[in-house]
CSV table of C-alpha atoms and ligand atoms in Angstrom, one decimal:
chain,number,residue,atom,x,y,z
A,1,MET,CA,-49.4,-6.0,-58.2
A,2,LYS,CA,-49.4,-5.8,-54.6
A,3,ILE,CA,-45.6,-5.9,-52.9
A,4,ARG,CA,-44.8,-2.2,-52.6
A,5,LYS,CA,-40.8,-2.9,-51.0
A,6,ALA,CA,-37.9,-5.0,-51.7
A,7,VAL,CA,-35.4,-6.0,-49.6
A,8,LEU,CA,-32.0,-5.9,-51.1
A,9,PRO,CA,-29.4,-7.5,-48.5
A,10,VAL,CA,-25.4,-6.3,-49.8
A,11,ALA,CA,-23.9,-6.3,-46.1
A,12,GLY,CA,-21.8,-10.1,-47.0
A,13,LEU,CA,-17.6,-10.0,-46.4
A,14,GLY,CA,-18.2,-11.7,-50.2
A,15,THR,CA,-15.2,-14.3,-49.1
A,16,ARG,CA,-15.8,-16.3,-52.3
A,17,PHE,CA,-15.3,-13.0,-53.9
A,18,LEU,CA,-11.4,-12.1,-52.0
A,19,PRO,CA,-9.5,-10.3,-53.0
A,20,ALA,CA,-11.2,-8.3,-55.3
A,21,THR,CA,-13.6,-7.4,-52.3
A,22,LYS,CA,-11.0,-6.9,-49.2
A,23,ALA,CA,-12.0,-2.5,-50.2
A,24,GLN,CA,-15.3,-2.5,-52.4
A,25,PRO,CA,-18.5,-3.9,-52.2
A,26,LYS,CA,-18.6,-7.7,-53.8
A,27,GLU,CA,-22.4,-6.3,-54.9
A,28,MET,CA,-20.5,-2.7,-57.1
A,29,LEU,CA,-18.6,-5.7,-59.0
A,30,PRO,CA,-19.6,-4.9,-62.8
A,31,VAL,CA,-20.6,-7.1,-65.9
A,32,VAL,CA,-19.6,-5.4,-68.6
A,33,ASP,CA,-20.5,-2.4,-67.6
A,34,LYS,CA,-22.5,-2.2,-65.1
A,35,PRO,CA,-22.6,-3.3,-61.5
A,36,LEU,CA,-24.5,-6.7,-60.1
A,37,VAL,CA,-26.6,-4.6,-57.5
A,38,GLN,CA,-27.9,-2.3,-60.2
A,39,TYR,CA,-29.1,-5.5,-62.1
A,40,ALA,CA,-31.0,-6.2,-59.4
A,41,VAL,CA,-32.7,-2.7,-59.0
A,42,GLU,CA,-33.5,-2.3,-62.8
A,43,GLU,CA,-35.6,-5.6,-62.4
A,44,VAL,CA,-37.2,-4.7,-59.0
A,45,ALA,CA,-37.8,-1.4,-60.8
A,46,ALA,CA,-39.1,-3.2,-63.9
A,47,ALA,CA,-41.5,-5.4,-62.0
A,48,GLY,CA,-43.5,-2.1,-60.5
A,49,ILE,CA,-41.6,-2.5,-57.4
A,50,PRO,CA,-41.0,1.6,-55.9
A,51,LEU,CA,-39.3,0.6,-53.2
A,52,THR,CA,-35.8,-0.9,-52.5
A,53,ILE,CA,-34.8,-0.9,-48.9
A,54,PHE,CA,-31.3,-2.2,-48.8
A,55,VAL,CA,-29.3,-3.8,-45.8
A,56,THR,CA,-25.9,-2.8,-45.5
A,57,GLY,CA,-22.5,-3.2,-44.7
A,58,ARG,CA,-19.1,-1.8,-43.4
A,59,GLY,CA,-17.6,-0.8,-46.7
A,60,LYS,CA,-20.2,-0.4,-48.8
A,61,SER,CA,-20.9,3.3,-49.5
A,62,ALA,CA,-20.4,3.0,-53.0
A,63,ILE,CA,-23.6,1.6,-53.7
A,64,GLU,CA,-24.9,4.6,-51.8
A,65,ASN,CA,-22.7,6.3,-54.5
A,66,HIS,CA,-24.5,4.4,-57.4
A,67,PHE,CA,-28.1,5.1,-57.0
A,68,ASP,CA,-27.5,8.8,-55.6
A,69,VAL,CA,-27.4,11.9,-58.1
A,70,SER,CA,-24.1,12.6,-59.1
A,71,ALA,CA,-24.0,16.7,-60.0
A,72,GLU,CA,-19.9,16.9,-60.6
A,73,LEU,CA,-20.8,14.1,-62.5
A,74,GLU,CA,-23.3,15.2,-64.5
A,75,TYR,CA,-21.8,18.6,-65.3
A,76,GLU,CA,-18.8,17.7,-66.5
A,77,LEU,CA,-20.7,15.2,-69.2
A,78,ALA,CA,-22.5,18.4,-70.1
A,79,GLY,CA,-19.8,20.2,-71.1
A,80,ARG,CA,-17.9,17.7,-72.8
A,81,GLY,CA,-21.2,17.7,-75.0
A,82,LYS,CA,-22.0,13.2,-73.7
A,83,ASN,CA,-25.2,14.4,-73.3
A,84,PRO,CA,-26.1,10.6,-73.3
A,85,LEU,CA,-23.8,9.6,-70.9
A,86,ARG,CA,-25.2,11.9,-69.2
A,87,LYS,CA,-28.4,10.9,-68.8
A,88,GLN,CA,-27.5,7.3,-68.3
A,89,VAL,CA,-25.9,8.4,-65.3
A,90,ARG,CA,-28.8,10.3,-63.6
A,91,ALA,CA,-31.3,8.0,-64.6
A,92,ILE,CA,-30.1,5.1,-62.6
A,93,SER,CA,-30.7,7.5,-59.6
A,94,SER,CA,-34.2,7.1,-61.1
A,95,LEU,CA,-34.8,4.0,-60.8
A,96,CYS,CA,-36.9,3.9,-57.0
A,97,ASP,CA,-36.6,5.6,-54.1
A,98,VAL,CA,-34.3,3.6,-52.0
A,99,VAL,CA,-33.2,3.4,-48.0
A,100,TYR,CA,-30.4,2.3,-46.4
A,101,LEU,CA,-30.3,-0.1,-43.2
A,102,ARG,CA,-27.5,-1.1,-41.6
A,103,GLN,CA,-26.8,-5.2,-40.4
A,104,LYS,CA,-23.8,-4.4,-38.2
A,105,TYR,CA,-22.1,-8.1,-38.1
A,106,PRO,CA,-23.0,-10.1,-40.9
A,107,LYS,CA,-24.9,-12.5,-39.3
A,108,GLY,CA,-26.1,-14.7,-42.1
A,109,LEU,CA,-28.7,-14.0,-44.8
A,110,GLY,CA,-32.1,-14.3,-42.3
A,111,HIS,CA,-30.6,-11.3,-40.2
A,112,ALA,CA,-30.4,-9.9,-42.7
A,113,VAL,CA,-33.6,-10.0,-44.1
A,114,LEU,CA,-34.8,-9.2,-40.2
A,115,MET,CA,-33.5,-5.6,-40.0
A,116,SER,CA,-35.5,-4.6,-43.0
A,117,ARG,CA,-39.1,-5.5,-40.2
A,118,GLU,CA,-40.1,-2.2,-39.2
A,119,LEU,CA,-39.0,-0.4,-42.7
A,120,VAL,CA,-41.6,-3.5,-44.3
A,121,ASP,CA,-44.6,-3.7,-41.9
A,122,GLU,CA,-47.2,-5.7,-41.7
A,123,GLU,CA,-47.0,-6.7,-46.3
A,124,PRO,CA,-45.6,-8.5,-48.1
A,125,PHE,CA,-42.4,-8.0,-50.0
A,126,ALA,CA,-40.1,-9.3,-52.3
A,127,VAL,CA,-36.6,-10.5,-51.5
A,128,VAL,CA,-33.7,-9.9,-54.3
A,129,LEU,CA,-30.1,-11.0,-54.1
A,130,SER,CA,-27.4,-9.0,-56.3
A,131,ASP,CA,-25.3,-11.7,-56.7
A,132,ASP,CA,-27.3,-13.8,-58.8
A,133,VAL,CA,-27.8,-11.8,-62.0
A,134,ILE,CA,-31.0,-13.2,-64.2
A,135,ASP,CA,-31.4,-12.8,-67.8
A,136,SER,CA,-34.5,-13.3,-68.9
A,137,ARG,CA,-37.4,-11.9,-71.5
A,138,VAL,CA,-40.4,-10.7,-68.3
A,139,PRO,CA,-38.2,-9.8,-65.0
A,140,CYS,CA,-37.8,-13.0,-62.7
A,141,LEU,CA,-39.5,-10.4,-60.1
A,142,LYS,CA,-42.6,-10.0,-62.5
A,143,GLN,CA,-43.2,-14.1,-63.2
A,144,MET,CA,-43.2,-14.4,-59.1
A,145,GLY,CA,-45.6,-11.1,-58.5
A,146,GLU,CA,-48.1,-12.8,-61.1
A,147,VAL,CA,-47.4,-16.2,-59.2
A,148,PHE,CA,-48.0,-13.9,-56.1
A,149,ASP,CA,-51.1,-12.8,-56.7
A,150,GLU,CA,-53.0,-16.0,-57.5
A,151,PHE,CA,-51.3,-18.0,-54.2
A,152,ASP,CA,-51.6,-15.4,-51.4
A,153,ALA,CA,-48.9,-17.0,-50.4
A,154,SER,CA,-45.1,-16.7,-50.3
A,155,ILE,CA,-42.6,-17.7,-53.6
A,156,LEU,CA,-39.6,-18.5,-53.3
A,157,ALA,CA,-37.8,-18.5,-57.0
A,158,ILE,CA,-35.8,-22.9,-57.3
A,159,GLU,CA,-33.9,-23.8,-60.7
A,160,ARG,CA,-32.6,-27.7,-61.3
A,161,VAL,CA,-29.5,-28.7,-59.7
A,162,PRO,CA,-26.6,-31.5,-60.2
A,163,LYS,CA,-27.5,-33.1,-57.1
A,164,SER,CA,-23.6,-33.1,-56.9
A,165,THR,CA,-23.8,-29.0,-56.4
A,166,VAL,CA,-26.7,-29.3,-53.5
A,167,GLY,CA,-24.6,-28.4,-50.7
A,168,SER,CA,-24.3,-24.8,-51.9
A,169,TYR,CA,-28.1,-24.4,-52.3
A,170,GLY,CA,-31.5,-24.2,-49.7
A,171,ILE,CA,-33.1,-27.2,-51.1
A,172,ILE,CA,-36.8,-27.8,-51.0
A,173,ALA,CA,-39.3,-31.0,-50.6
A,174,ALA,CA,-42.5,-30.5,-53.0
A,175,GLU,CA,-44.8,-31.5,-54.8
A,176,PRO,CA,-46.1,-30.6,-58.3
A,177,VAL,CA,-49.4,-27.8,-58.4
A,178,ARG,CA,-51.3,-29.1,-61.2
A,179,ASN,CA,-53.7,-27.4,-63.3
A,180,SER,CA,-52.6,-24.4,-63.3
A,181,LYS,CA,-51.1,-22.4,-66.0
A,182,TRP,CA,-47.5,-22.9,-65.1
A,183,ASN,CA,-47.9,-26.7,-65.0
A,184,GLY,CA,-44.9,-28.9,-64.6
A,185,ARG,CA,-42.8,-25.6,-62.4
A,186,LEU,CA,-45.2,-24.5,-59.8
A,187,PHE,CA,-44.7,-26.3,-56.5
A,188,LYS,CA,-45.6,-26.7,-53.1
A,189,VAL,CA,-43.0,-26.8,-50.9
A,190,THR,CA,-42.9,-30.0,-47.2
A,191,ASP,CA,-39.9,-29.2,-46.5
A,192,LEU,CA,-36.9,-27.2,-46.4
A,193,ILE,CA,-33.4,-27.6,-46.1
A,194,GLU,CA,-30.2,-25.7,-45.6
A,195,LYS,CA,-27.2,-26.6,-47.8
A,196,PRO,CA,-28.2,-30.6,-47.4
A,197,SER,CA,-25.1,-33.0,-48.2
A,198,PRO,CA,-26.5,-35.2,-51.4
A,199,SER,CA,-27.7,-37.3,-49.7
A,200,ASP,CA,-29.7,-35.6,-47.3
A,201,ALA,CA,-30.8,-33.7,-50.4
A,202,PRO,CA,-34.9,-34.3,-50.6
A,203,SER,CA,-34.3,-33.1,-54.3
A,204,ASN,CA,-32.5,-31.2,-57.0
A,205,LEU,CA,-34.5,-28.3,-56.6
A,206,ALA,CA,-32.2,-25.3,-55.3
A,207,ILE,CA,-34.1,-21.9,-53.7
A,208,ILE,CA,-32.2,-19.6,-55.9
A,209,GLY,CA,-32.2,-15.3,-54.5
A,210,ARG,CA,-35.2,-14.3,-55.7
A,211,TYR,CA,-38.8,-14.3,-52.8
A,212,ILE,CA,-41.4,-13.0,-52.5
A,213,LEU,CA,-42.5,-13.3,-48.8
A,214,THR,CA,-45.4,-12.6,-46.5
A,215,PRO,CA,-44.6,-10.1,-43.3
A,216,ARG,CA,-45.4,-13.4,-40.8
A,217,ILE,CA,-41.9,-14.9,-41.5
A,218,PHE,CA,-40.2,-11.9,-39.4
A,219,ARG,CA,-41.6,-13.5,-36.2
A,220,LYS,CA,-40.3,-16.2,-37.6
A,221,LEU,CA,-37.0,-14.7,-38.1
A,222,ALA,CA,-36.7,-13.0,-35.0
A,223,THR,CA,-36.8,-16.5,-32.9
A,224,THR,CA,-34.6,-18.5,-35.6
A,225,ARG,CA,-30.7,-19.5,-34.0
A,226,ARG,CA,-27.4,-19.8,-36.4
A,227,GLY,CA,-28.1,-22.5,-38.6
A,228,LYS,CA,-25.7,-23.4,-41.5
A,229,GLY,CA,-22.2,-22.1,-41.0
A,230,GLY,CA,-23.1,-20.1,-37.7
A,231,GLU,CA,-25.4,-17.7,-39.7
A,232,ILE,CA,-29.3,-16.8,-39.2
A,233,GLN,CA,-30.3,-18.4,-42.3
A,234,LEU,CA,-33.5,-17.0,-43.8
A,235,THR,CA,-34.3,-21.2,-45.2
A,236,ASP,CA,-34.7,-22.2,-41.8
A,237,ALA,CA,-36.9,-19.5,-40.2
A,238,LEU,CA,-39.2,-20.8,-43.7
A,239,LYS,CA,-39.7,-24.3,-42.7
A,240,ASP,CA,-40.9,-22.8,-38.7
A,241,LEU,CA,-43.3,-20.8,-41.5
A,242,LEU,CA,-44.3,-23.7,-43.1
A,243,LYS,CA,-45.4,-25.3,-40.1
A,244,ASP,CA,-48.1,-21.8,-40.2
A,245,GLU,CA,-48.7,-20.7,-43.8
A,246,PRO,CA,-47.8,-22.8,-46.9
A,247,ILE,CA,-45.1,-21.8,-49.6
A,248,TYR,CA,-45.2,-22.4,-53.1
A,249,GLY,CA,-41.5,-22.9,-55.3
A,250,PHE,CA,-41.8,-21.7,-59.0
A,251,ILE,CA,-39.0,-22.4,-61.3
A,252,PHE,CA,-39.1,-19.1,-64.0
A,253,GLU,CA,-38.6,-18.3,-67.4
A,254,GLY,CA,-35.1,-17.0,-67.7
A,255,LYS,CA,-31.1,-18.2,-66.8
A,256,ARG,CA,-29.9,-17.4,-63.7
A,257,TYR,CA,-25.9,-17.2,-62.5
A,258,ASP,CA,-24.5,-17.0,-60.0
A,259,ALA,CA,-22.5,-13.9,-60.1
A,260,GLY,CA,-21.2,-13.7,-56.7
A,261,ASP,CA,-18.4,-17.2,-57.5
A,262,LYS,CA,-15.9,-16.5,-59.7
A,263,LEU,CA,-16.7,-18.9,-62.6
A,264,GLY,CA,-20.9,-18.2,-62.6
A,265,PHE,CA,-19.0,-13.8,-62.8
A,266,LEU,CA,-17.1,-15.0,-65.8
A,267,LYS,CA,-20.0,-16.7,-68.1
A,268,ALA,CA,-22.5,-13.6,-67.1
A,269,THR,CA,-19.2,-11.8,-67.7
A,270,VAL,CA,-19.0,-13.7,-71.7
A,271,GLU,CA,-23.0,-14.4,-72.1
A,272,PHE,CA,-23.8,-11.0,-71.6
A,273,ALA,CA,-21.0,-9.2,-73.4
A,274,LEU,CA,-21.8,-10.7,-76.4
A,275,LYS,CA,-25.4,-10.1,-76.5
A,276,GLU,CA,-24.2,-6.1,-76.1
A,277,PRO,CA,-25.3,-4.3,-79.6
A,278,ASN,CA,-22.4,-2.1,-80.0
A,279,MET,CA,-19.9,-4.9,-78.7
A,280,GLY,CA,-20.9,-8.1,-79.2
A,281,SER,CA,-20.4,-9.7,-82.6
A,282,GLU,CA,-16.2,-8.2,-82.5
A,283,PHE,CA,-15.8,-9.8,-79.2
A,284,ARG,CA,-17.3,-13.0,-80.7
A,285,LYS,CA,-14.9,-12.8,-83.6
A,286,TYR,CA,-12.4,-12.8,-80.7
A,287,LEU,CA,-14.0,-15.6,-79.3
A,288,LYS,CA,-13.2,-17.7,-82.1
A,289,THR,CA,-9.3,-16.7,-82.2
A,290,LEU,CA,-9.1,-18.0,-79.5
A,291,LYS,CA,-7.4,-21.5,-79.4
A,292,LEU,CA,-9.5,-23.5,-76.8
B,301,LIG,P1,-23.7,-14.7,-49.6
B,301,LIG,O1,-23.1,-16.0,-48.8
B,301,LIG,O2,-24.3,-14.8,-51.4
B,301,LIG,O3,-23.0,-13.1,-49.6
B,301,LIG,O4,-25.2,-14.1,-49.5
B,301,LIG,P2,-21.9,-13.4,-48.9
B,301,LIG,O5,-21.5,-14.0,-48.0
B,301,LIG,O6,-21.0,-11.7,-49.1
B,301,LIG,O7,-20.2,-14.2,-50.4
B,301,LIG,P3,-19.5,-15.3,-49.6
B,301,LIG,O8,-20.5,-16.6,-49.6
B,301,LIG,O9,-18.9,-15.4,-48.2
B,301,LIG,O10,-18.8,-14.8,-50.5
B,301,LIG,C1,-26.1,-13.9,-50.3
B,301,LIG,C2,-26.7,-12.5,-49.9
B,301,LIG,O11,-26.5,-11.4,-48.8
B,301,LIG,C3,-26.4,-11.0,-48.3
B,301,LIG,C4,-25.0,-10.9,-49.5
B,301,LIG,O12,-24.5,-9.4,-49.5
B,301,LIG,C5,-25.1,-11.8,-49.9
B,301,LIG,O13,-26.1,-10.5,-51.5
B,301,LIG,N1,-25.8,-11.0,-46.5
B,301,LIG,C6,-24.8,-12.6,-46.7
B,301,LIG,C7,-26.0,-10.0,-45.6
B,301,LIG,O14,-26.7,-8.3,-46.2
B,301,LIG,N2,-25.5,-9.8,-44.8
B,301,LIG,C8,-25.4,-11.6,-44.4
B,301,LIG,O15,-24.9,-11.8,-43.2
B,301,LIG,C9,-25.3,-13.0,-44.8
């Protein structure tokens, strides 16, 4: 795979999850026993990408500590004979190399990605939004990497959403790419619009939080003005990029949970808990006792 760097923007305010996010990062909220951001970094590592570039902000130091070695904790766990747990804790810091950058003001996703320009340099890279947790047999980024290897162009992960919810997403207009092994799942983007009203949406194909981008996106982001919500939107820069280069939308195989939203977070928690080897069957029994 040619992608060597993944950018993880984690500098947002997490307003949909207040008050839980008043003093802790949204990305550290756990689904069962792992913080959202760990699922994302595990996906990066499983896709064979060796470097994660975090774009962080104020109040996000818990993320840095989570991916660091915790010598005291490991020492205590070893002393108490809890070696499997010690190994589990150590493994988190060995997932991949990490670099931290600071976004001083949360001016939007596009602005957060632009912060990584110097470090990414002139090579294609991945962007992963950790609020989107994806449960799939083959990691979503790996699936996208295969499409990238074939087309050498920016690839956006997309899914079909109910028309009434298009206003929460970047939406693409697109034509199906025929005669590829991704028949029915691969689209050539013809336009993009950030958070349209249902009547303005050209389709129900929504961009979700996984991207593979060519480095030309940085030139576009550098001149992108504030858009929807007063933020510098990645979707607006992609629309500009489309003038120069093809962009593809890819319906990946797997289930996505919007864990940055309370309901999506609860769905992920219940479904991941049901799959837990040590707890799943007990939890299923418990759920069956509820009068719903
Ligand atoms: P979201 O819009 O989902 O995150 O951005 P948010 O702003 O933190 O949350 P809400 O909407 O207020 O609840 C998607 C991702 O982009 C990051 C966020 O941390 C999240 O992972 N982001 C967003 C930044 O890094 N910087 C920004 O300026 C905005």
